Short mmCIF file of C-alpha atoms and ligand atoms in Angstrom, two decimals:
data_model
loop_
_atom_site.label_atom_id
_atom_site.label_comp_id
_atom_site.label_asym_id
_atom_site.label_seq_id
_atom_site.Cartn_x
_atom_site.Cartn_y
_atom_site.Cartn_z
CA MET A 1 20.19 25.86 -2.99
CA SER A 2 20.19 26.94 0.53
CA GLN A 3 22.45 29.46 1.92
CA ALA A 4 25.50 27.80 3.68
CA PRO A 5 25.80 28.80 7.36
CA ALA A 6 28.61 31.28 8.32
CA SER A 7 29.91 29.23 11.22
CA LEU A 8 30.90 25.73 10.29
CA SER A 9 30.57 23.35 13.20
CA ASP A 10 34.00 22.62 14.79
CA ARG A 11 34.59 19.41 12.93
CA GLY A 12 33.67 21.07 9.56
CA ALA A 13 31.22 19.61 6.90
CA ALA A 14 33.74 17.34 5.22
CA ASP A 15 34.04 15.09 8.30
CA ILE A 16 30.31 14.42 8.77
CA LEU A 17 29.11 14.41 5.23
CA LEU A 18 29.02 10.67 4.04
CA PRO A 19 31.03 10.20 0.74
CA ASP A 20 29.11 7.97 -1.69
CA LEU A 21 25.66 8.90 -0.17
CA LEU A 22 24.15 8.16 -3.47
CA PRO A 23 25.17 4.59 -3.76
CA LEU A 24 24.77 4.07 0.07
CA ALA A 25 21.24 5.08 -0.21
CA LYS A 26 20.33 3.09 -3.06
CA GLN A 27 21.84 -0.16 -1.56
CA ALA A 28 20.18 0.59 1.94
CA ALA A 29 16.96 1.05 0.41
CA ASP A 30 17.29 -2.31 -1.54
CA ALA A 31 18.21 -3.97 1.73
CA ALA A 32 15.22 -2.59 3.41
CA ASP A 33 13.09 -3.80 0.44
CA ARG A 34 14.47 -7.27 1.10
CA LEU A 35 13.60 -7.19 4.80
CA LEU A 36 10.19 -5.93 3.94
CA ALA A 37 9.83 -8.82 1.63
CA ALA A 38 10.58 -11.25 4.53
CA ALA A 39 8.23 -9.28 6.77
CA LYS A 40 5.39 -9.65 4.30
CA GLN A 41 6.10 -13.34 3.78
CA ALA A 42 6.08 -13.89 7.57
CA VAL A 43 2.94 -11.87 8.35
CA VAL A 44 1.07 -13.45 5.53
CA ALA A 45 1.84 -16.81 6.90
CA LYS A 46 0.52 -15.62 10.16
CA VAL A 47 -2.68 -14.51 8.91
CA SER A 48 -3.50 -17.27 6.35
CA ARG A 49 -5.54 -20.36 6.52
CA ASP A 50 -5.64 -22.99 3.73
CA GLY A 51 -3.67 -20.48 1.36
CA LYS A 52 -6.12 -17.71 1.88
CA VAL A 53 -5.74 -14.50 3.95
CA SER A 54 -8.39 -14.80 6.83
CA ALA A 55 -10.08 -11.71 8.29
CA ALA A 56 -10.31 -13.56 11.72
CA LEU A 57 -6.63 -14.25 11.67
CA ILE A 58 -5.92 -10.73 10.61
CA GLU A 59 -8.09 -9.50 13.60
CA ARG A 60 -6.12 -11.88 15.83
CA GLU A 61 -2.61 -10.88 14.49
CA GLN A 62 -3.61 -7.16 14.13
CA PHE A 63 -0.30 -6.01 15.96
CA ALA A 64 1.80 -7.76 13.30
CA ALA A 65 -0.67 -6.53 10.53
CA HIS A 66 -0.38 -2.93 11.63
CA GLY A 67 3.30 -3.20 11.92
CA LEU A 68 3.71 -4.50 8.55
CA ALA A 69 1.86 -1.56 7.32
CA TRP A 70 4.43 0.90 9.10
CA ALA A 71 7.26 -1.17 7.95
CA ALA A 72 6.14 -0.80 4.42
CA THR A 73 5.61 2.94 4.95
CA TYR A 74 9.30 3.25 6.15
CA VAL A 75 10.59 1.34 3.23
CA GLU A 76 8.64 3.54 0.76
CA ALA A 77 10.01 6.64 2.45
CA LEU A 78 13.53 5.35 2.07
CA ARG A 79 13.02 4.58 -1.66
CA GLN A 80 11.62 7.91 -2.29
CA LEU A 81 14.36 9.59 -0.39
CA SER A 82 16.93 7.61 -2.47
CA ALA A 83 15.19 8.75 -5.55
CA TYR A 84 15.13 12.33 -4.38
CA ALA A 85 18.81 12.23 -3.78
CA HIS A 86 19.65 10.86 -7.28
CA ARG A 87 17.36 13.20 -8.87
CA MET A 88 18.56 16.28 -7.03
CA SER A 89 22.18 15.20 -7.64
CA GLU A 90 21.45 14.98 -11.52
CA GLU A 91 20.13 18.47 -11.44
CA LYS A 92 22.97 19.85 -9.41
CA ARG A 93 20.71 20.72 -6.70
CA LEU A 94 21.93 18.30 -3.88
CA GLY A 95 23.76 20.68 -1.74
CA GLU A 96 25.19 20.00 1.73
CA PHE A 97 21.94 20.76 3.60
CA GLU A 98 19.70 18.48 1.26
CA ALA A 99 22.48 15.47 1.57
CA LEU A 100 22.61 15.80 5.38
CA ILE A 101 18.81 15.55 5.56
CA VAL A 102 18.96 12.43 3.43
CA GLN A 103 21.41 10.72 5.40
CA VAL A 104 20.01 11.62 8.74
CA ALA A 105 16.61 10.12 7.73
CA PHE A 106 18.36 7.03 6.53
CA GLY A 107 20.27 6.73 9.65
CA GLU A 108 17.08 7.01 11.91
CA TYR A 109 14.75 5.00 9.78
CA LEU A 110 17.38 2.04 9.25
CA THR A 111 17.86 1.97 13.18
CA GLN A 112 14.06 1.87 13.77
CA MET A 113 13.57 -0.84 11.27
CA THR A 114 15.46 -3.33 13.49
CA GLY A 115 15.36 -1.38 16.86
CA GLY A 116 11.64 -0.92 16.90
CA ILE A 117 9.17 1.54 14.83
CA PRO A 118 7.06 3.47 17.30
CA MET A 119 3.49 3.02 16.01
CA SER A 120 2.09 4.84 18.78
CA GLN A 121 3.21 6.12 22.23
CA GLY A 122 2.39 2.66 23.65
CA GLU A 123 3.30 0.33 20.66
CA THR A 124 6.55 -0.29 19.18
CA VAL A 125 6.94 -3.00 16.44
CA ARG A 126 10.07 -4.86 16.13
CA PRO A 127 11.22 -7.50 13.31
CA ARG A 128 10.69 -10.43 15.77
CA ASP A 129 7.02 -9.45 16.13
CA LEU A 130 6.44 -9.78 12.49
CA GLY A 131 7.96 -13.18 12.63
CA ILE A 132 11.00 -12.33 10.41
CA ALA A 133 13.75 -15.04 10.48
CA GLU A 134 16.73 -14.25 12.44
CA ALA A 135 18.97 -14.86 9.17
CA ASP A 136 16.86 -12.19 7.32
CA ILE A 137 17.35 -9.72 10.32
CA ALA A 138 21.12 -10.55 10.33
CA ALA A 139 21.45 -10.13 6.42
CA PHE A 140 19.86 -6.71 6.86
CA GLU A 141 21.98 -5.47 9.88
CA THR A 142 25.33 -6.63 8.26
CA THR A 143 24.61 -5.06 4.73
CA PRO A 144 27.56 -2.54 4.62
CA ALA A 145 25.64 0.39 3.39
CA VAL A 146 22.98 -0.01 6.34
CA LYS A 147 26.04 -0.41 8.80
CA THR A 148 27.48 2.71 7.34
CA LEU A 149 24.20 4.74 7.53
CA THR A 150 23.05 3.49 10.94
CA ALA A 151 26.62 4.25 12.50
CA ALA A 152 27.36 7.83 11.09
CA GLY A 153 24.29 8.98 9.29
CA ASN A 154 22.30 10.45 12.41
CA THR A 155 24.92 11.69 14.69
CA ALA A 156 24.74 14.43 17.15
CA GLU A 157 27.34 16.51 14.91
CA VAL A 158 25.10 15.90 11.83
CA ARG A 159 22.08 17.13 13.62
CA ALA A 160 23.88 20.06 14.92
CA ARG A 161 24.99 20.97 11.37
CA ILE A 162 21.45 20.72 10.06
CA ALA A 163 20.33 22.85 12.96
CA GLU A 164 23.09 25.59 11.62
CA PHE A 165 21.51 25.37 8.20
CA ILE A 166 17.94 25.89 9.62
CA ALA A 167 19.28 28.96 11.60
CA ALA A 168 21.17 30.44 8.50
CA ASN A 169 17.99 30.15 6.50
CA SER A 170 15.47 31.37 9.06
CA GLY A 171 12.00 32.26 7.38
CA ALA A 172 12.70 29.97 4.35
CA ALA A 173 9.55 28.01 3.35
CA THR A 174 11.31 24.50 3.41
CA PHE A 175 14.24 22.90 4.89
CA GLY A 176 16.61 22.82 1.93
CA ASP A 177 15.42 22.39 -1.86
CA ALA A 178 12.26 20.26 -1.69
CA GLY A 179 13.13 19.34 -5.23
CA LEU A 180 9.58 20.04 -6.56
CA GLU A 181 8.90 21.54 -10.20
CA ASP A 182 9.07 25.34 -10.60
CA THR A 183 5.16 25.33 -10.93
CA TYR A 184 4.71 24.03 -7.47
CA GLU A 185 7.42 26.54 -5.94
CA ALA A 186 5.51 29.38 -7.84
CA ILE A 187 2.16 28.09 -6.28
CA ARG A 188 4.04 27.88 -2.90
CA ASP A 189 5.28 31.61 -3.33
CA GLN A 190 1.68 32.81 -4.29
CA MET A 191 0.09 31.12 -1.33
CA ARG A 192 2.65 32.35 1.08
CA LYS A 193 2.20 35.97 0.10
CA PHE A 194 -1.68 35.58 0.36
CA ALA A 195 -1.44 33.93 3.84
CA ASP A 196 0.88 36.61 5.04
CA ALA A 197 -1.30 39.43 3.67
CA GLU A 198 -4.77 38.22 4.13
CA VAL A 199 -4.81 35.42 6.86
CA MET A 200 -1.95 36.01 9.36
CA PRO A 201 -3.14 39.55 10.50
CA HIS A 202 -6.69 38.12 11.30
CA ALA A 203 -6.09 34.51 12.23
CA HIS A 204 -5.65 34.97 16.07
CA GLU A 205 -8.74 37.05 16.36
CA TRP A 206 -10.88 34.43 14.38
CA HIS A 207 -9.51 31.84 16.60
CA LEU A 208 -10.30 33.75 19.94
CA LYS A 209 -13.81 34.70 18.85
CA ASP A 210 -14.25 31.18 17.47
CA ASP A 211 -15.50 32.94 14.18
CA TYR A 212 -16.03 31.35 10.64
CA ILE A 213 -13.48 32.24 8.12
CA PRO A 214 -14.75 35.17 6.39
CA LEU A 215 -16.51 34.42 3.06
CA GLU A 216 -14.45 37.25 1.39
CA VAL A 217 -11.23 35.21 2.21
CA ILE A 218 -12.87 32.00 0.84
CA ALA A 219 -13.74 34.05 -2.31
CA GLN A 220 -10.08 35.18 -2.81
CA MET A 221 -9.04 31.58 -2.42
CA SER A 222 -11.47 30.63 -5.08
CA GLU A 223 -9.76 33.13 -7.47
CA LEU A 224 -6.42 31.77 -6.57
CA GLY A 225 -7.64 28.15 -7.76
CA VAL A 226 -7.33 26.75 -4.26
CA PHE A 227 -10.44 24.52 -4.73
CA GLY A 228 -9.93 23.08 -8.08
CA LEU A 229 -6.11 22.16 -7.83
CA THR A 230 -6.32 18.44 -8.83
CA ILE A 231 -9.67 18.47 -10.55
CA PRO A 232 -8.93 17.98 -14.29
CA GLU A 233 -9.05 20.88 -16.68
CA GLU A 234 -11.90 19.46 -18.64
CA PHE A 235 -14.00 20.09 -15.54
CA GLY A 236 -12.65 23.63 -14.62
CA GLY A 237 -9.89 22.71 -12.34
CA LEU A 238 -6.04 23.11 -12.69
CA GLY A 239 -5.36 19.49 -13.39
CA LEU A 240 -2.38 19.53 -10.92
CA GLY A 241 -0.79 16.75 -9.17
CA LYS A 242 -1.42 15.87 -5.41
CA GLU A 243 1.70 17.72 -4.65
CA SER A 244 -0.16 20.95 -5.18
CA MET A 245 -2.57 20.07 -2.32
CA CYS A 246 0.44 19.43 -0.15
CA VAL A 247 2.20 22.85 -1.04
CA VAL A 248 -1.09 24.74 -0.68
CA SER A 249 -2.04 23.21 2.51
CA GLU A 250 1.40 23.79 3.96
CA GLU A 251 1.46 27.31 2.99
CA LEU A 252 -2.02 28.37 3.84
CA SER A 253 -1.80 26.46 7.26
CA ARG A 254 1.25 28.81 8.12
CA GLY A 255 -1.15 31.47 8.20
CA TYR A 256 -4.09 29.38 9.94
CA ILE A 257 -4.80 25.63 10.04
CA GLY A 258 -8.72 26.27 9.21
CA VAL A 259 -7.69 28.08 6.01
CA GLY A 260 -5.03 25.46 5.06
CA SER A 261 -7.65 22.84 5.52
CA LEU A 262 -10.52 24.58 3.77
CA GLY A 263 -9.87 22.96 0.51
CA THR A 264 -9.71 19.63 2.13
CA ARG A 265 -13.59 18.82 1.86
CA SER A 266 -13.49 20.07 -1.95
CA GLU A 267 -10.61 17.68 -2.61
CA ILE A 268 -12.48 14.65 -0.99
CA ALA A 269 -15.70 15.34 -2.82
CA ALA A 270 -14.00 15.80 -6.18
CA GLU A 271 -12.11 12.75 -5.64
CA LEU A 272 -15.08 10.82 -4.81
CA ILE A 273 -16.92 12.11 -7.75
CA LEU A 274 -14.04 11.60 -10.20
CA GLY A 275 -13.69 7.93 -9.01
CA GLY A 276 -17.17 6.73 -8.53
CA GLY A 277 -19.52 9.33 -10.03
CA THR A 278 -21.58 9.24 -13.20
CA ARG A 279 -20.78 11.58 -16.24
CA ASP A 280 -23.77 13.68 -15.18
CA GLN A 281 -22.47 13.94 -11.62
CA LYS A 282 -19.21 15.00 -12.86
CA ASP A 283 -20.30 17.60 -15.19
CA LYS A 284 -22.80 18.87 -12.47
CA TRP A 285 -20.60 19.17 -9.47
CA LEU A 286 -16.85 19.31 -10.43
CA PRO A 287 -16.93 22.61 -12.24
CA LYS A 288 -18.66 24.31 -9.22
CA ILE A 289 -16.55 22.63 -6.72
CA ALA A 290 -13.49 23.68 -8.73
CA SER A 291 -14.68 27.34 -8.86
CA GLY A 292 -15.45 27.38 -5.10
CA GLU A 293 -19.05 27.97 -5.93
CA VAL A 294 -20.10 24.84 -4.14
CA LEU A 295 -18.45 23.95 -0.70
CA PRO A 296 -19.08 20.24 0.21
CA THR A 297 -18.84 18.78 3.76
CA ALA A 298 -17.91 15.09 4.48
CA VAL A 299 -20.29 13.17 6.61
CA PHE A 300 -18.53 9.92 7.52
CA THR A 301 -17.68 9.36 11.02
CA GLU A 302 -19.92 8.22 13.72
CA PRO A 303 -19.57 8.49 17.54
CA ASN A 304 -18.31 5.00 17.56
CA THR A 305 -16.71 4.57 14.26
CA GLY A 306 -13.77 6.60 12.99
CA SER A 307 -10.85 4.72 11.36
CA ASP A 308 -12.88 1.65 10.62
CA LEU A 309 -15.40 3.29 8.34
CA ALA A 310 -16.45 -0.03 6.78
CA SER A 311 -18.30 -0.99 10.08
CA LEU A 312 -20.31 2.26 10.32
CA LYS A 313 -24.05 1.84 11.13
CA THR A 314 -26.02 4.77 9.93
CA ARG A 315 -28.69 3.50 7.77
CA GLY A 316 -30.09 5.16 4.67
CA ARG A 317 -33.38 3.91 3.52
CA ARG A 318 -35.07 4.94 0.36
CA GLU A 319 -38.64 6.04 0.40
CA GLY A 320 -39.78 7.48 -2.92
CA ASP A 321 -37.28 10.16 -3.87
CA VAL A 322 -35.69 10.67 -0.41
CA TYR A 323 -33.57 8.63 1.78
CA LYS A 324 -34.57 8.44 5.37
CA VAL A 325 -31.12 8.42 7.21
CA THR A 326 -31.05 6.84 10.85
CA GLY A 327 -28.01 7.21 13.20
CA ASN A 328 -25.64 9.65 14.37
CA LYS A 329 -23.04 11.43 12.54
CA THR A 330 -20.36 13.50 14.20
CA TRP A 331 -17.42 15.75 13.40
CA ILE A 332 -18.87 17.11 10.37
CA THR A 333 -16.52 20.16 9.64
CA HIS A 334 -18.18 23.13 7.83
CA ALA A 335 -21.49 21.38 7.74
CA ALA A 336 -23.73 24.37 8.15
CA ARG A 337 -22.08 26.47 5.39
CA ALA A 338 -21.76 23.74 2.92
CA ASP A 339 -23.91 23.15 -0.09
CA VAL A 340 -23.40 19.51 -0.60
CA MET A 341 -22.83 16.53 1.78
CA THR A 342 -20.90 13.58 0.78
CA LEU A 343 -22.65 11.17 3.17
CA LEU A 344 -21.62 7.59 3.79
CA CYS A 345 -24.17 5.24 4.89
CA ARG A 346 -25.60 1.47 5.05
CA THR A 347 -28.05 0.89 2.37
CA ASN A 348 -28.35 -2.99 2.45
CA ASP A 349 -27.66 -5.54 4.97
CA GLU A 350 -24.31 -6.67 3.41
CA PRO A 351 -21.65 -6.54 6.17
CA GLY A 352 -18.59 -4.47 6.01
CA TYR A 353 -17.83 -2.07 3.07
CA LYS A 354 -20.22 -3.95 0.56
CA GLY A 355 -23.28 -2.55 2.20
CA LEU A 356 -22.22 1.09 2.07
CA SER A 357 -23.36 3.68 -0.43
CA MET A 358 -22.15 7.37 -0.76
CA LEU A 359 -25.01 9.97 -1.12
CA LEU A 360 -24.71 13.20 -2.70
CA ALA A 361 -27.06 15.20 -0.72
CA GLU A 362 -27.60 18.90 -1.77
CA LYS A 363 -28.48 21.29 1.07
CA PRO A 364 -28.83 25.13 1.31
CA ARG A 365 -26.24 26.99 3.02
CA GLY A 366 -27.29 27.81 6.61
CA GLY A 367 -26.42 29.35 9.87
CA ASP A 368 -24.92 28.16 12.90
CA GLU A 369 -27.83 26.77 14.83
CA ASN A 370 -28.61 24.03 12.77
CA LEU A 371 -27.86 22.02 9.51
CA PRO A 372 -30.30 23.39 7.24
CA GLY A 373 -32.32 21.27 5.11
CA GLY A 374 -35.49 21.34 7.25
CA ARG A 375 -35.41 17.99 8.94
CA HIS A 376 -31.43 17.77 9.41
CA ASP A 377 -30.94 19.30 12.70
CA GLY A 378 -27.45 19.47 13.95
CA ARG A 379 -25.63 20.38 17.10
CA ARG A 380 -22.20 21.94 17.40
CA ASP A 381 -18.99 20.31 18.67
CA PRO A 382 -16.74 22.83 20.27
CA VAL A 383 -13.04 22.54 19.27
CA LEU A 384 -9.98 23.82 21.04
CA GLY A 385 -8.36 24.35 17.74
CA TYR A 386 -8.79 23.66 14.07
CA ARG A 387 -11.35 26.66 14.31
CA GLY A 388 -12.89 28.57 11.41
CA MET A 389 -15.34 25.96 9.88
CA LYS A 390 -17.00 24.68 12.83
CA GLU A 391 -17.75 20.97 13.56
CA PHE A 392 -21.28 19.52 13.97
CA GLU A 393 -23.01 16.45 14.71
CA SER A 394 -26.45 15.32 13.19
CA ALA A 395 -29.68 14.33 14.62
CA ASP A 396 -30.69 10.66 15.07
CA ASN A 397 -33.12 10.84 12.12
CA PHE A 398 -33.30 13.09 9.21
CA GLU A 399 -34.20 12.93 5.35
CA VAL A 400 -32.02 14.02 2.45
CA ARG A 401 -33.02 14.32 -1.24
CA PRO A 402 -29.83 12.83 -2.59
CA LYS A 403 -28.25 11.38 -5.75
CA LEU A 404 -26.45 8.05 -5.28
CA LEU A 405 -22.81 8.42 -6.05
CA GLY A 406 -22.47 6.27 -9.14
CA GLY A 407 -26.05 5.69 -9.22
CA GLU A 408 -26.19 2.12 -7.71
CA GLU A 409 -26.34 1.23 -4.02
CA GLY A 410 -23.61 -0.75 -2.38
CA GLY A 411 -20.77 1.35 -4.16
CA GLY A 412 -19.79 3.56 -1.26
CA PHE A 413 -16.22 2.35 -1.12
CA ASN A 414 -15.58 2.53 -4.82
CA GLY A 415 -13.65 5.38 -6.29
C1 LIG B 1 -11.48 18.59 14.34
C2 LIG B 1 -11.95 17.27 13.52
C3 LIG B 1 -12.58 17.58 12.42
C4 LIG B 1 -13.21 16.29 11.70
N1 LIG B 1 -13.86 16.45 10.63
C5 LIG B 1 -14.52 15.52 10.17
C6 LIG B 1 -15.36 15.58 8.98
O1 LIG B 1 -15.46 16.76 8.47
N2 LIG B 1 -16.11 14.61 8.44
C7 LIG B 1 -15.88 13.35 8.99
O2 LIG B 1 -16.58 12.30 8.50
N3 LIG B 1 -15.05 13.15 10.09
C8 LIG B 1 -14.37 14.05 10.56
N4 LIG B 1 -13.48 13.91 11.58
C9 LIG B 1 -13.44 12.57 12.25
C10 LIG B 1 -12.11 11.95 11.94
O3 LIG B 1 -12.04 11.58 10.71
C11 LIG B 1 -12.02 10.81 13.03
O4 LIG B 1 -11.43 11.39 14.15
C12 LIG B 1 -10.86 9.77 12.51
O5 LIG B 1 -11.37 9.03 11.38
C13 LIG B 1 -10.46 8.92 13.78
O6 LIG B 1 -11.58 8.27 14.11
P1 LIG B 1 -11.78 8.17 15.70
O7 LIG B 1 -11.77 9.56 16.28
O8 LIG B 1 -13.00 7.49 15.97
O9 LIG B 1 -10.62 7.21 16.48
P2 LIG B 1 -10.63 5.93 16.42
O10 LIG B 1 -10.80 5.29 15.00
O11 LIG B 1 -11.30 5.23 17.50
O12 LIG B 1 -8.86 5.71 16.60
C14 LIG B 1 -8.38 6.15 17.93
C15 LIG B 1 -6.93 5.62 18.09
O13 LIG B 1 -6.77 4.18 17.67
C16 LIG B 1 -5.95 4.01 16.58
N5 LIG B 1 -6.34 2.95 15.86
C17 LIG B 1 -7.48 2.89 15.13
N6 LIG B 1 -7.70 1.68 14.41
C18 LIG B 1 -6.47 0.93 14.65
C19 LIG B 1 -6.09 -0.21 14.26
N7 LIG B 1 -6.72 -1.10 13.42
N8 LIG B 1 -4.74 -0.62 14.68
C20 LIG B 1 -4.08 0.12 15.49
N9 LIG B 1 -4.51 1.47 15.90
C21 LIG B 1 -5.63 1.69 15.52
C22 LIG B 1 -5.86 5.44 15.90
O14 LIG B 1 -4.63 5.55 15.11
C23 LIG B 1 -5.98 6.31 16.85
O15 LIG B 1 -4.76 6.74 17.63
C24 LIG B 1 -12.86 15.13 12.18
C25 LIG B 1 -12.26 14.95 13.58
C26 LIG B 1 -11.75 16.09 14.27
C27 LIG B 1 -10.91 15.97 15.46
#
């Protein structure tokens, strides 16, 4: 449990800490759930024709559809916070700091759910945008737990008290007890020590010189198991949950964002292979990815296609045992140094995701000037931050000698 601040705020903790926080959180999360159900029903009505969801209507109503996704994310966050508070209380780990964080988060999120959720700087979604009936909005706003938490959950005094806790625990890895299992806290500790000793002293220099993260540092990370955290033990990994990726990424990123995100491409490739690969592909790649012997790179984004990957245009055409790839790929992190590319391209004329295939294309490690593999020339995209792996774009036409993930074309979005 966190150290209590020496100087209590003038009003004292007792005044601002809501009594009955646990039932309040549960009741408010349930009310948020009901509001979400009403939102879902209203948005489904907007985007359906003849009882079926229509892609054209989703396009027309994309503000509401996007807003529904945000609302659902908020409600899930509230559910999880309520579950966290209950779990921590049962384990006698819910101190004042933890309880205040829960109540401030409820106060803010519940207020935004009716006042407006900021989806970006220029877009705020409100219940009426989703088509929620006035009666459902009123039922939510008048739920006693929602009223209490919006009125007293997130006040200036609560925030000041949290700030006192943060100051009193300066240097701590987390704000309060994160509630993770001991294993994850031990991993956090280990990664923090590694980042302090091996990363922090050199990170600024790597950044200023726009250097690669040294291979010796990557070798040390391999020994610590960073590249096989979530890969099952049968394939040489540690078989841990996704929380391990969060903890490790957080702690290593404290040292240098590039080091913190080095494991991301390994995680992406491993997840793709686990979800969509054949048994042979799993046996071949996963142990090498887990040990750090193989560094993958993700080749998905195109100059005009980022978030909406299903509409990408790069073609992959089979000619004998190679695929001729036509089209530009961009923002390929760690491309030159990587040993294998996970490359998403269109291998048939089906529109959207159905025409996509994921290629596992081996390549030799190379220098900065080009993406190796002979005919796969690449250019560098300089970046202001997030240095240490270097970003590349690929040429218009190149050949790869790949294996299809899963062995069949058209399964690029599986897994
Ligand atoms: C440093 C760096 C490294 C990267 N490394 C890799 C890599 O290794 N491999 C790789 O494949 N890619 C990589 N990327 C690309 C990254 O995945 C894309 O930038 C990302 O997918 C977003 O795509 P975009 O830049 O085209 O933005 P867009 O998709 O054009 O989005 C622009 C804005 O519009 C919003 N938006 C998009 N769709 C919607 C919608 N339907 N409704 C409302 N708002 C929407 C977005 O939230 C965003 O704010 C990298 C990018 C960077 C900056």
